Coordinates of C-alpha atoms in Angstrom, one line a residue:
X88 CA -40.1 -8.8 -6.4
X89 CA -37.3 -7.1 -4.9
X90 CA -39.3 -3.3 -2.7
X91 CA -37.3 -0.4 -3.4
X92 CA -35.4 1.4 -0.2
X93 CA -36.2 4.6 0.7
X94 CA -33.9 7.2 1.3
X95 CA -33.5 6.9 5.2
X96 CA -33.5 2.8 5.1
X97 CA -30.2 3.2 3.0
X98 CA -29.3 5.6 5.3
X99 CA -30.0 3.1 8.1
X100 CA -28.2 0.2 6.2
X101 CA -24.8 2.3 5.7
X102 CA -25.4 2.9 9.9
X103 CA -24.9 -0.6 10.0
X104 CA -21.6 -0.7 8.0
X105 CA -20.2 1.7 9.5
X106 CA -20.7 0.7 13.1
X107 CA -19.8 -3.1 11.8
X108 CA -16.6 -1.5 10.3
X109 CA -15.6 0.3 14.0
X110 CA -16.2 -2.9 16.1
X111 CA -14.2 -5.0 13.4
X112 CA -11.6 -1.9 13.9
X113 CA -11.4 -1.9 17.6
X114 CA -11.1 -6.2 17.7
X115 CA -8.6 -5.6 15.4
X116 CA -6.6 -3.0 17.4
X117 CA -7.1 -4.5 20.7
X118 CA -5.9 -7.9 19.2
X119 CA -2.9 -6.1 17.6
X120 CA -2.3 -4.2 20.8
X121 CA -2.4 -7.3 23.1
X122 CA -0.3 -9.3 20.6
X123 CA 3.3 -6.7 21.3
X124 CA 5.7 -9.2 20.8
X125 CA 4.1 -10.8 17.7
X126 CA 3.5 -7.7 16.5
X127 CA 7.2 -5.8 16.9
X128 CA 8.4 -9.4 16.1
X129 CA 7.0 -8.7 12.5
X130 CA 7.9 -4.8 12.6
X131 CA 11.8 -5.9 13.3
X132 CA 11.9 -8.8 11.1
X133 CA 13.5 -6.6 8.4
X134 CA 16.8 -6.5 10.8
X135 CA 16.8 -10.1 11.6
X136 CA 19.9 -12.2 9.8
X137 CA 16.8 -15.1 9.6
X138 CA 14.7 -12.9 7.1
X139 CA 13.5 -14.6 4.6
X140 CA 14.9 -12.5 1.4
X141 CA 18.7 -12.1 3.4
X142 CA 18.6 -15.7 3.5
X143 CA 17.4 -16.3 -0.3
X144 CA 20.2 -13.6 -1.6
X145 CA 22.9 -14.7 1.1
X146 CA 23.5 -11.2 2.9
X147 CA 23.7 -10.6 6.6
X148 CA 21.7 -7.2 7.2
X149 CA 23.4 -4.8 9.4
X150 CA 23.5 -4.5 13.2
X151 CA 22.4 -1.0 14.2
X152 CA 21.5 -0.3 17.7
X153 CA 17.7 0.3 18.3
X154 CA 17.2 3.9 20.7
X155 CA 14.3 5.6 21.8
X156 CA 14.6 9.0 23.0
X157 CA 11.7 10.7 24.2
X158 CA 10.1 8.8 27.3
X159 CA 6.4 8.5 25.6
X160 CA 8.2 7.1 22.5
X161 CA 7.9 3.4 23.2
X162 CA 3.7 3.4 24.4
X163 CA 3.1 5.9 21.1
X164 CA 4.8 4.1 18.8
X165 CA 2.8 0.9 20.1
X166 CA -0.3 2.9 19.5
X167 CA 0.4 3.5 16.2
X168 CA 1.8 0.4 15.0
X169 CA -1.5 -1.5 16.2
X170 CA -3.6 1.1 14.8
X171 CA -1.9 0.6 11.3
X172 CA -2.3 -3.0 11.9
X173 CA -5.2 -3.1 12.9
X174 CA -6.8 -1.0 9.6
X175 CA -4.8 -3.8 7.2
X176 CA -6.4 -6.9 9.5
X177 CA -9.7 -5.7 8.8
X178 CA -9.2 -4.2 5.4
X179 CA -11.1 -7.3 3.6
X180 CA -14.1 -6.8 6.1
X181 CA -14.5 -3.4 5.2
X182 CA -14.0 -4.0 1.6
X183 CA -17.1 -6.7 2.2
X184 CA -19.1 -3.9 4.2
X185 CA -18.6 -1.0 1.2
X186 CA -19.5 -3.5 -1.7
X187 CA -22.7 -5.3 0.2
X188 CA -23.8 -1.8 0.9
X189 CA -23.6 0.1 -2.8
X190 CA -24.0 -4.1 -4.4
X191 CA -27.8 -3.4 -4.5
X192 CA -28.1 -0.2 -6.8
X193 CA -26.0 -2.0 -9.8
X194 CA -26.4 -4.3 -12.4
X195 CA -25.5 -7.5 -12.5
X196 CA -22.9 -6.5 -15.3
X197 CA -22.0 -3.8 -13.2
X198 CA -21.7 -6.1 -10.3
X199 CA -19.0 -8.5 -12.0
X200 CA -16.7 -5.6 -12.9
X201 CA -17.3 -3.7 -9.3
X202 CA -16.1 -6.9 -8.1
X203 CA -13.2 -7.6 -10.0
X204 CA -11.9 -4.4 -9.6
X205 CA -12.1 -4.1 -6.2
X206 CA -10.4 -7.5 -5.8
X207 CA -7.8 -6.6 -8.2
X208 CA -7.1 -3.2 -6.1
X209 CA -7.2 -5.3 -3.0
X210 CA -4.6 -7.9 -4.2
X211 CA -2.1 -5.3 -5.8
X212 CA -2.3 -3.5 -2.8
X213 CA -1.3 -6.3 -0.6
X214 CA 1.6 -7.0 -3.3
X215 CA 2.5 -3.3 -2.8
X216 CA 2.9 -3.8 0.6
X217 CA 4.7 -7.4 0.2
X218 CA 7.2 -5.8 -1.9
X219 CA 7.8 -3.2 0.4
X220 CA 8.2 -5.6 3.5
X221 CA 10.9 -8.0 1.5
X222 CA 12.4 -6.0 -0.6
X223 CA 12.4 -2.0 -1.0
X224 CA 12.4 -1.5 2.9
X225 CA 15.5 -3.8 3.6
X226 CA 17.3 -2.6 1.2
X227 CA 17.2 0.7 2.3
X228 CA 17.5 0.0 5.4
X229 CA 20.4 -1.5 5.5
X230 CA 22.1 1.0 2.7
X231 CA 21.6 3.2 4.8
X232 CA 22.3 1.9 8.3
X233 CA 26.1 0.6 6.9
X234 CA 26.9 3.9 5.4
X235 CA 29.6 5.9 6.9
X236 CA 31.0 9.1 7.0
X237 CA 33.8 8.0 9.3
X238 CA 34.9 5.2 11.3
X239 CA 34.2 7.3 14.4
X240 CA 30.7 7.5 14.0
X241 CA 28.4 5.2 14.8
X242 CA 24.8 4.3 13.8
X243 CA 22.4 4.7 16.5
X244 CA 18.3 4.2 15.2
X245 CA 15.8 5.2 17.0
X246 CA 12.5 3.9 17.4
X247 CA 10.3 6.6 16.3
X248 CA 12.4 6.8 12.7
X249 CA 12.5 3.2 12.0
X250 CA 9.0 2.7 13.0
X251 CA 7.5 5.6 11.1
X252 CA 9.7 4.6 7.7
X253 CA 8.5 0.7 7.5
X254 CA 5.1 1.9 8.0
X255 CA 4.9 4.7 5.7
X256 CA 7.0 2.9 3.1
X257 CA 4.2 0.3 3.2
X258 CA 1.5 2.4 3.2
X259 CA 3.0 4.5 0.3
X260 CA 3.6 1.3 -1.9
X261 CA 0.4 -0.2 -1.3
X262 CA -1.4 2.8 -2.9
X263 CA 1.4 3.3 -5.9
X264 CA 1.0 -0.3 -7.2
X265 CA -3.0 0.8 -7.2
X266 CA -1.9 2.9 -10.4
X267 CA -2.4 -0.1 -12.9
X268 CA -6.3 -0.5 -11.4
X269 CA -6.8 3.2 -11.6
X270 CA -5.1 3.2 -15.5
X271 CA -7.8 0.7 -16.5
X272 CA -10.5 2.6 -14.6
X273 CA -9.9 5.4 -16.8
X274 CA -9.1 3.5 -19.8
X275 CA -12.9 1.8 -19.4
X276 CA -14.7 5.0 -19.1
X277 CA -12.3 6.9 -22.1
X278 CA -10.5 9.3 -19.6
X279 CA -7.1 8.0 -20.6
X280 CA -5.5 7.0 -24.5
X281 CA -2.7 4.9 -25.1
X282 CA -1.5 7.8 -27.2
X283 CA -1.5 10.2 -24.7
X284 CA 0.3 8.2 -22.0
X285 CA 3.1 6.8 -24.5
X286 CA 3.3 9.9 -26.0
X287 CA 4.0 12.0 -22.6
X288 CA 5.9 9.1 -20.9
X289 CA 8.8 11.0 -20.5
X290 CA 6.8 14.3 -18.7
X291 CA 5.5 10.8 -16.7
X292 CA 9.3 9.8 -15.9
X293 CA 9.6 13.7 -14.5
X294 CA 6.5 13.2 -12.4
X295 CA 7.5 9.7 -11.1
X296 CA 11.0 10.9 -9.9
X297 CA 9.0 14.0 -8.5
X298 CA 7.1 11.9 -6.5
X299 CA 9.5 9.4 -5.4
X300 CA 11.8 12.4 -3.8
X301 CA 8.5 13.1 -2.1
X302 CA 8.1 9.8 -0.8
X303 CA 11.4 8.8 0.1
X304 CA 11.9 9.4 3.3
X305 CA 15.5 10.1 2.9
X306 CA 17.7 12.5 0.9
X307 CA 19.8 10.1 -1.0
X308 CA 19.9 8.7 -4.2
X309 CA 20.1 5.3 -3.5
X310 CA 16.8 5.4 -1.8
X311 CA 15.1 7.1 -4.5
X312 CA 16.3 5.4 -7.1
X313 CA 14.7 2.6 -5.5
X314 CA 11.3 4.0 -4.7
X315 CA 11.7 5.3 -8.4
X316 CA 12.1 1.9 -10.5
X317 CA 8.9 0.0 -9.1
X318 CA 6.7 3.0 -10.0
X319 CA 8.2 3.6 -13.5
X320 CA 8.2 -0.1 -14.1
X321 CA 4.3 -0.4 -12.9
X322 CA 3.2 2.9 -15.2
X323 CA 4.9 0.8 -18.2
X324 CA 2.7 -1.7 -17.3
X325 CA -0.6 0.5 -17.1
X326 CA 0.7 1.9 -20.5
X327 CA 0.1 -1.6 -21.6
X328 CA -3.4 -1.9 -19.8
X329 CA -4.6 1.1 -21.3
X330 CA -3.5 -0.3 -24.9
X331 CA -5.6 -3.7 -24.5
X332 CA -8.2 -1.8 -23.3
X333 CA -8.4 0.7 -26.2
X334 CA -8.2 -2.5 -28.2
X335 CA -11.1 -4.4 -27.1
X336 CA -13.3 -1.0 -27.4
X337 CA -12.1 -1.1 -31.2
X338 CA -13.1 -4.6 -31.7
X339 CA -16.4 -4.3 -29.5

């Protein structure tokens, strides 16, 4: 017969979580720290003529000269880059640390769904950030890096703006493609119609370009078309989520 917790022995159990998660965070940023050249090795991948998806389409990416201008750019940008690292190294750990700790006050129903859905969010977000690293990034990139105003001018990159745009790129499109998880959420607990969403798709459309402008972290519209597409194309699919979802409550 499984005793009941009191109040300050969960409180004592989420202690242990949460000092489990902060040693599995600092392992994961010293390793990420140590690690420079494997790590910056990934980070400047994109502008490598041996990446994977210039080699599959045939293109050579651009050669831009990489600059850093401020003389604390270099160490900070390394802190920050391992940080980031560090947080998706031991995202699965603390996944495992959150579930194990709230596991114990549902059902066993309850239990199956909680755990699909939070593999399902974890897996999309790693595609998120997948499709980011090979595609939407080096794409923009190197749009961006070959345009010209004038033969005169030429492209210098610095560290800090590269750096801060793979990063946040990934971040940002690891949380979008979350949107079809979220859409069934809802659609589960009758916050969210197909009707409604197919009927204000195009307000949706508004929204979407809305906040691609506020993602991209450029002006043009080359770069926003291309933040734009993915997220349109991934609320189509949630419309269709939503749908089958309505449609097994019907038949339930």
């Amino acid at each position: 017969m499984e005793i009941e917790k009191t109040f300050w022995e969960h409180l004592d159990d989420l202690r242990g979580n949460l000092i489990g998660i902060f040693v599995c965070l600092v392992i994961a940023f010293v390793i990420s720290f140590v690690f420079k050249d494997i790590l910056f090795s990934i980070v400047f991948y994109p502008t490598e003529e041996s990446f994977l998806t210039y080699k599959l389409i045939g293109i050579k990416p651009v050669k831009v000269q990489m600059i850093s201008t401020e003389i604390s750019t270099q160490m900070m940008t390394h802190l920050k880059t391992a940080l980031v690292f560090a947080i998706i190294l031991s995202s699965p750990y603390i996944i495992k640390s959150l579930f194990s700790f709230i596991s114990p006050a549902l059902y066993e129903k309850e239990k199956k769904y909680s755990f699909r859905l939070i593999l399902a969010s974890y897996l999309l977000f790693v595609l998120g950030t997948a499709v980011n690293y090979f595609i939407i990034f080096p794409v923009t990139f190197n749009f961006l890096a070959d345009y010209q105003v004038s033969s005169k001018v030429v492209t210098l990159v610095s560290l800090q703006s590269y750096t801060q745009t793979l990063l946040m790129m990934t971040l940002v499109f690891g949380i979008v493609f979350e949107i079809p998880v979220l859409s069934w959420l809802l659609a589960r607990f009758g916050l969210l119609k197909y009707r409604f969403m197919k009927r204000y798709r195009k307000h949706a459309v508004v929204v979407i370009l809305i906040a691609a402008a506020i993602i991209t972290p450029t002006s043009d519209i080359f770069t926003l078309s291309v933040v734009f597409f993915p997220i349109w194309l991934l609320y189509e699919a949630s419309i269709l989520i939503v749908k089958r979802v309505g449609a097994r409550k019907i038949k339930a």
